[in-house]
Tab-separated table of C-alpha atoms in Angstrom:
chain	number	residue	atom	x	y	z
A	10	UNK	CA	0.027	0.231	0.056
A	11	UNK	CA	1.309	3.384	-0.891
A	12	UNK	CA	1.378	6.790	1.497
A	13	UNK	CA	-1.209	8.176	-1.437
A	14	UNK	CA	-3.932	5.185	-1.005
A	15	UNK	CA	-4.411	5.523	3.237
A	16	UNK	CA	-7.880	5.258	4.247
A	17	UNK	CA	-8.819	7.562	7.302
A	18	UNK	CA	-8.679	4.574	9.612
A	19	UNK	CA	-4.692	4.177	8.326
A	20	UNK	CA	-3.200	7.562	8.993
A	21	UNK	CA	-5.162	7.549	12.148
A	22	UNK	CA	-4.035	3.933	13.524
A	23	UNK	CA	-0.337	5.168	11.640
A	24	UNK	CA	-0.684	8.441	14.610
A	25	UNK	CA	-1.182	6.304	17.401
A	26	UNK	CA	1.404	3.549	16.450
A	27	UNK	CA	3.512	6.904	16.142
A	28	UNK	CA	2.313	8.165	19.570
A	29	UNK	CA	2.199	4.601	21.095
A	30	UNK	CA	6.126	3.974	19.848
A	31	UNK	CA	6.980	7.164	22.091
A	32	UNK	CA	6.176	4.882	25.504
A	33	UNK	CA	7.799	2.091	27.185
A	34	UNK	CA	5.806	-0.977	25.319
A	35	UNK	CA	6.476	0.218	21.786
A	36	UNK	CA	4.679	-1.372	18.766
A	37	UNK	CA	6.194	-3.601	16.264
A	38	UNK	CA	3.484	-2.004	13.566
A	39	UNK	CA	5.128	0.947	12.212
A	40	UNK	CA	4.031	3.518	9.417
A	41	UNK	CA	5.540	2.511	6.202
A	42	UNK	CA	8.219	5.078	5.203
A	43	UNK	CA	9.736	4.235	8.766
A	44	UNK	CA	12.463	2.735	9.897
A	45	UNK	CA	11.924	0.003	12.811
A	46	UNK	CA	13.104	1.984	15.959
A	47	UNK	CA	15.095	-0.950	16.679
A	48	UNK	CA	17.479	-0.296	13.597
A	49	UNK	CA	17.408	3.429	14.516
A	50	UNK	CA	19.117	2.471	17.472
A	51	UNK	CA	21.093	-0.173	16.702
A	52	UNK	CA	25.056	1.206	16.382
A	53	UNK	CA	26.714	4.208	18.209
A	54	UNK	CA	23.798	6.286	19.745
A	55	UNK	CA	23.198	9.576	18.316
A	56	UNK	CA	23.240	11.371	21.223
A	57	UNK	CA	23.015	14.941	21.240
A	58	UNK	CA	25.743	17.124	22.391
A	59	UNK	CA	24.693	17.604	26.077
A	60	UNK	CA	24.255	21.545	26.641
A	61	UNK	CA	25.714	22.610	29.612
A	62	UNK	CA	24.583	26.637	31.317
A	63	UNK	CA	26.192	28.423	34.872
A	64	UNK	CA	24.694	31.737	34.731
A	65	UNK	CA	23.391	34.029	37.225
A	66	UNK	CA	20.095	34.277	35.499
A	67	UNK	CA	16.697	32.205	36.798
A	68	UNK	CA	16.351	29.090	34.568
A	69	UNK	CA	12.777	28.952	32.712
A	70	UNK	CA	11.951	24.735	33.887
A	71	UNK	CA	9.065	25.567	31.677
A	72	UNK	CA	11.039	26.178	29.014
A	73	UNK	CA	13.918	23.369	29.610
A	74	UNK	CA	11.237	20.614	29.699
A	75	UNK	CA	9.328	21.606	26.382
A	76	UNK	CA	12.863	22.029	25.029
A	77	UNK	CA	13.604	18.629	25.424
A	78	UNK	CA	9.736	16.928	24.262
A	79	UNK	CA	9.142	15.834	21.340
A	80	UNK	CA	11.808	14.269	20.633
A	81	UNK	CA	11.279	11.473	18.318
A	82	UNK	CA	12.841	7.750	19.849
A	83	UNK	CA	12.719	9.150	23.754
A	84	UNK	CA	9.541	7.190	25.613
A	85	UNK	CA	11.269	9.326	28.659
A	86	UNK	CA	12.277	12.198	30.008
A	87	UNK	CA	13.543	12.686	33.488
A	88	UNK	CA	14.178	16.269	34.753
A	89	UNK	CA	15.647	17.150	38.026
A	90	UNK	CA	14.973	20.888	39.778
A	91	UNK	CA	16.887	21.957	42.965
A	92	UNK	CA	15.236	24.384	45.220
A	93	UNK	CA	16.515	26.819	47.821
A	94	UNK	CA	15.140	26.029	51.072
A	95	UNK	CA	14.351	29.063	53.673
A	96	UNK	CA	15.524	26.185	55.930
A	97	UNK	CA	12.274	27.279	58.241
A	98	UNK	CA	12.219	30.654	57.650
A	99	UNK	CA	15.512	30.793	58.652
A	100	UNK	CA	17.312	32.136	55.531
A	101	UNK	CA	16.777	35.139	53.156
A	102	UNK	CA	19.042	33.752	50.783
A	103	UNK	CA	21.927	31.137	49.494
A	104	UNK	CA	25.020	32.899	47.719
A	105	UNK	CA	26.645	30.474	45.118
A	106	UNK	CA	30.218	31.430	43.882
A	107	UNK	CA	31.638	29.020	41.649
A	108	UNK	CA	35.109	28.645	39.838
A	109	UNK	CA	34.140	30.257	35.926
A	110	UNK	CA	35.077	27.786	33.097
A	111	UNK	CA	36.021	24.944	35.185
A	112	UNK	CA	32.802	24.745	36.846
A	113	UNK	CA	31.205	24.646	32.947
A	114	UNK	CA	34.021	22.294	32.529
A	115	UNK	CA	33.137	19.674	35.341
A	116	UNK	CA	29.498	19.997	34.414
A	117	UNK	CA	30.160	19.092	30.936
A	118	UNK	CA	32.411	16.344	31.676
A	119	UNK	CA	29.243	15.148	34.699
A	120	UNK	CA	27.002	14.770	31.271
A	121	UNK	CA	29.761	13.001	28.789
A	122	UNK	CA	29.908	10.696	31.007
A	123	UNK	CA	26.264	9.898	31.904
A	124	UNK	CA	25.964	9.925	28.187
A	125	UNK	CA	28.948	7.070	27.330
A	126	UNK	CA	27.435	5.132	30.494
A	127	UNK	CA	23.427	5.354	29.636
A	128	UNK	CA	21.695	5.345	26.091
A	129	UNK	CA	20.561	8.969	26.435
A	130	UNK	CA	19.486	11.116	23.673
A	131	UNK	CA	19.658	14.736	24.872
A	132	UNK	CA	21.062	15.621	28.288
A	133	UNK	CA	20.606	19.093	29.570
A	134	UNK	CA	22.544	21.141	32.840
A	135	UNK	CA	22.270	24.386	34.515
A	136	UNK	CA	23.484	25.709	37.573
A	137	UNK	CA	23.240	28.918	38.999
A	138	UNK	CA	25.057	31.040	40.813
A	139	UNK	CA	24.848	33.996	42.875
A	140	UNK	CA	22.294	34.919	45.216
A	141	UNK	CA	19.185	33.008	45.201
A	142	UNK	CA	15.828	33.436	46.959
A	143	UNK	CA	14.164	30.689	48.728
A	144	UNK	CA	12.290	28.723	46.250
A	145	UNK	CA	14.270	30.106	43.779
A	146	UNK	CA	15.762	27.154	41.485
A	147	UNK	CA	19.535	26.337	41.713
A	148	UNK	CA	19.927	23.548	39.455
A	149	UNK	CA	17.757	22.003	36.594
A	150	UNK	CA	19.160	18.356	35.141
A	151	UNK	CA	16.908	16.486	32.271
A	152	UNK	CA	18.113	13.891	30.661
A	153	UNK	CA	15.656	12.064	27.809
A	154	UNK	CA	16.178	8.178	26.683
A	155	UNK	CA	14.709	5.728	24.841
A	156	UNK	CA	13.129	3.767	28.162
A	157	UNK	CA	13.234	5.175	31.639
A	158	UNK	CA	15.343	3.364	33.664
A	159	UNK	CA	18.082	5.084	31.755
A	160	UNK	CA	16.863	8.370	32.093
A	161	UNK	CA	15.943	8.323	35.670
A	162	UNK	CA	19.879	6.800	36.665
A	163	UNK	CA	21.553	9.403	34.143
A	164	UNK	CA	19.674	12.587	35.972
A	165	UNK	CA	20.926	10.750	39.302
A	166	UNK	CA	24.055	10.147	38.138
A	167	UNK	CA	24.638	13.407	36.951
A	168	UNK	CA	23.302	15.018	40.515
A	169	UNK	CA	24.889	13.367	41.989
A	170	UNK	CA	28.397	14.107	41.309
A	171	UNK	CA	27.768	17.760	40.540
A	172	UNK	CA	27.550	18.163	44.255
A	173	UNK	CA	31.253	16.602	44.515
A	174	UNK	CA	33.005	17.600	42.046
A	175	UNK	CA	31.049	20.694	40.387
A	176	UNK	CA	33.018	23.698	42.140
A	177	UNK	CA	30.315	25.823	43.809
A	178	UNK	CA	30.098	26.979	47.206
A	179	UNK	CA	27.118	27.747	48.945
A	180	UNK	CA	26.633	30.648	51.896
A	181	UNK	CA	23.399	31.423	53.653
A	182	UNK	CA	22.039	34.727	54.007
A	183	UNK	CA	20.135	34.940	57.183
A	184	UNK	CA	16.683	36.495	57.647
A	185	UNK	CA	18.212	38.976	60.038
A	186	UNK	CA	20.537	40.319	57.624
A	187	UNK	CA	23.442	38.645	58.855
A	188	UNK	CA	25.334	37.183	56.860
A	189	UNK	CA	25.420	33.059	58.123
A	190	UNK	CA	28.537	30.344	57.570
A	191	UNK	CA	29.487	28.316	54.917
A	192	UNK	CA	27.435	25.179	53.894
A	193	UNK	CA	29.477	22.386	54.729
A	194	UNK	CA	29.715	19.328	52.547
A	195	UNK	CA	27.733	16.639	53.940
A	196	UNK	CA	29.008	12.407	53.774
A	197	UNK	CA	26.010	11.113	52.533
A	198	UNK	CA	26.547	13.566	49.183
A	199	UNK	CA	29.956	11.782	48.925
A	200	UNK	CA	28.725	8.692	49.510
A	201	UNK	CA	25.798	8.500	46.775
A	202	UNK	CA	28.511	10.014	44.474
A	203	UNK	CA	31.277	6.974	45.632
A	204	UNK	CA	28.306	4.629	44.652
A	205	UNK	CA	28.660	4.950	41.353
A	206	UNK	CA	31.966	4.244	41.744
A	207	UNK	CA	30.585	0.259	42.174
A	208	UNK	CA	27.951	-0.532	39.955
B	20	UNK	CA	52.271	30.376	39.215
B	21	UNK	CA	49.124	31.653	39.517
B	22	UNK	CA	47.347	30.615	42.681
B	23	UNK	CA	43.100	31.353	43.178
B	24	UNK	CA	41.367	30.748	46.587
B	25	UNK	CA	37.558	30.134	46.580
B	26	UNK	CA	34.541	30.009	49.266
B	27	UNK	CA	36.448	30.045	53.352
B	28	UNK	CA	39.483	29.725	52.198
B	29	UNK	CA	39.988	32.553	49.489
B	30	UNK	CA	38.089	34.715	52.770
B	31	UNK	CA	40.611	33.208	55.635
B	32	UNK	CA	43.676	34.157	52.757
B	33	UNK	CA	41.831	37.720	52.339
B	34	UNK	CA	42.899	37.501	48.266
B	35	UNK	CA	41.440	35.907	45.758
B	36	UNK	CA	44.060	35.451	43.347
B	37	UNK	CA	47.874	36.148	43.257
B	38	UNK	CA	51.476	35.097	41.852
B	39	UNK	CA	54.119	33.470	43.480
B	40	UNK	CA	57.310	32.227	42.564
B	41	UNK	CA	57.965	28.909	43.995
B	42	UNK	CA	60.884	28.141	46.199
B	43	UNK	CA	62.988	24.968	45.090
B	44	UNK	CA	61.844	21.644	46.628
B	45	UNK	CA	57.736	22.612	46.506
B	46	UNK	CA	57.029	19.740	43.363
B	47	UNK	CA	53.719	18.142	44.779
B	48	UNK	CA	50.525	20.031	45.534
B	49	UNK	CA	51.387	18.825	49.118
B	50	UNK	CA	54.197	20.642	49.129
B	51	UNK	CA	52.632	24.214	48.128
B	52	UNK	CA	49.877	23.610	50.828
B	53	UNK	CA	52.914	23.002	53.380
B	54	UNK	CA	54.118	25.720	51.856
B	55	UNK	CA	52.096	28.326	52.048
B	56	UNK	CA	50.558	27.780	55.387
B	57	UNK	CA	54.022	28.680	56.605
B	58	UNK	CA	53.406	31.729	54.899
B	59	UNK	CA	51.318	33.638	57.818
B	60	UNK	CA	48.658	33.901	60.277
B	61	UNK	CA	45.625	34.654	57.502
B	62	UNK	CA	47.376	31.291	55.479
B	63	UNK	CA	47.666	28.811	58.647
B	64	UNK	CA	44.416	29.863	59.609
B	65	UNK	CA	42.885	28.717	55.762
B	66	UNK	CA	45.412	25.885	56.105
B	67	UNK	CA	44.846	24.472	59.222
B	68	UNK	CA	43.640	21.476	57.729
B	69	UNK	CA	45.179	20.709	54.422
B	70	UNK	CA	43.875	16.808	53.833
B	71	UNK	CA	40.272	18.718	53.806
B	72	UNK	CA	40.962	21.231	51.037
B	73	UNK	CA	40.515	20.421	47.374
B	74	UNK	CA	42.691	21.763	44.300
B	75	UNK	CA	42.421	22.454	40.968
B	76	UNK	CA	45.257	22.675	38.453
B	77	UNK	CA	44.341	24.073	35.133
B	78	UNK	CA	41.107	23.875	36.220
B	79	UNK	CA	41.368	19.619	36.518
B	80	UNK	CA	40.705	18.047	40.497
B	81	UNK	CA	43.728	16.983	41.268
B	82	UNK	CA	45.355	14.978	44.363
B	83	UNK	CA	47.869	16.158	46.944
B	84	UNK	CA	50.522	13.476	45.353
B	85	UNK	CA	49.713	15.634	42.071
B	86	UNK	CA	52.961	16.965	40.289
B	87	UNK	CA	53.133	20.640	39.633
B	88	UNK	CA	55.650	21.250	36.861
B	89	UNK	CA	54.141	22.641	34.060
B	90	UNK	CA	51.126	24.673	36.324
B	91	UNK	CA	49.831	27.395	35.475
B	92	UNK	CA	47.360	28.222	37.700
B	93	UNK	CA	46.227	26.305	40.705
B	94	UNK	CA	43.263	26.899	42.547
B	95	UNK	CA	42.496	25.962	46.254
B	96	UNK	CA	38.948	25.240	47.863
B	97	UNK	CA	36.878	23.549	50.488
B	98	UNK	CA	34.804	20.357	49.879
B	99	UNK	CA	32.100	21.790	47.189
B	100	UNK	CA	28.250	22.228	47.919
B	101	UNK	CA	26.643	22.928	44.882
B	102	UNK	CA	23.821	21.794	43.318
């Protein structure tokens, strides 16, 4: 059957198949003319180069999420957004110092490493510096993949490494106007990173 | 060689960066930390527990055993707390 003599029912089936193809249990029936997903996936992954941003500007989480949505072949998009807490009303802001140049480079390396370890279709990482008010976003990570497992794991991996390897330091600004201390690194963050060396 | 300091290491030393000429015998990161520590109270305060200081040479993380030969910029900072 050629593409020109499709019935409305065929067209509807094609659309439904295309949509279904984006979820976990991909259908085996596909519109003619499209390569099977398995063929498109074989060989080295056509991974989109990770996009990394380090900026003082707000991160538009909705726009970033939409930018990674709709990628054909991606059945899963996992996003993580990290926010500034007010620590039960104690904080007026967090101030993030960073090492310009190295910060972008380290996050880039972490994202590349994730793209090597998992079959990702797209990777996005954004980290802010400067003064950040409670409720504002600090960090955003998104990974898309054919299936959700890789996307979940890769996003988690990137966050764990970003916490311990990306050169950023948090300092508290308190509600009473004073500048509090530097946030201490947590052993739990080191442990979270370390587990990836053992799997 | 350029030295850069961040977060409380920067605050305690009192400058963000400086140019230094290394004396003979300062060959590794550990040697550098030891030498800096003896340069004054501010350095002593910043580097009193040298084992927790993180170091990057030319923007790459390194261990304290790393040789300094060829390094253009060495950065000293506390464990990172981003994310």
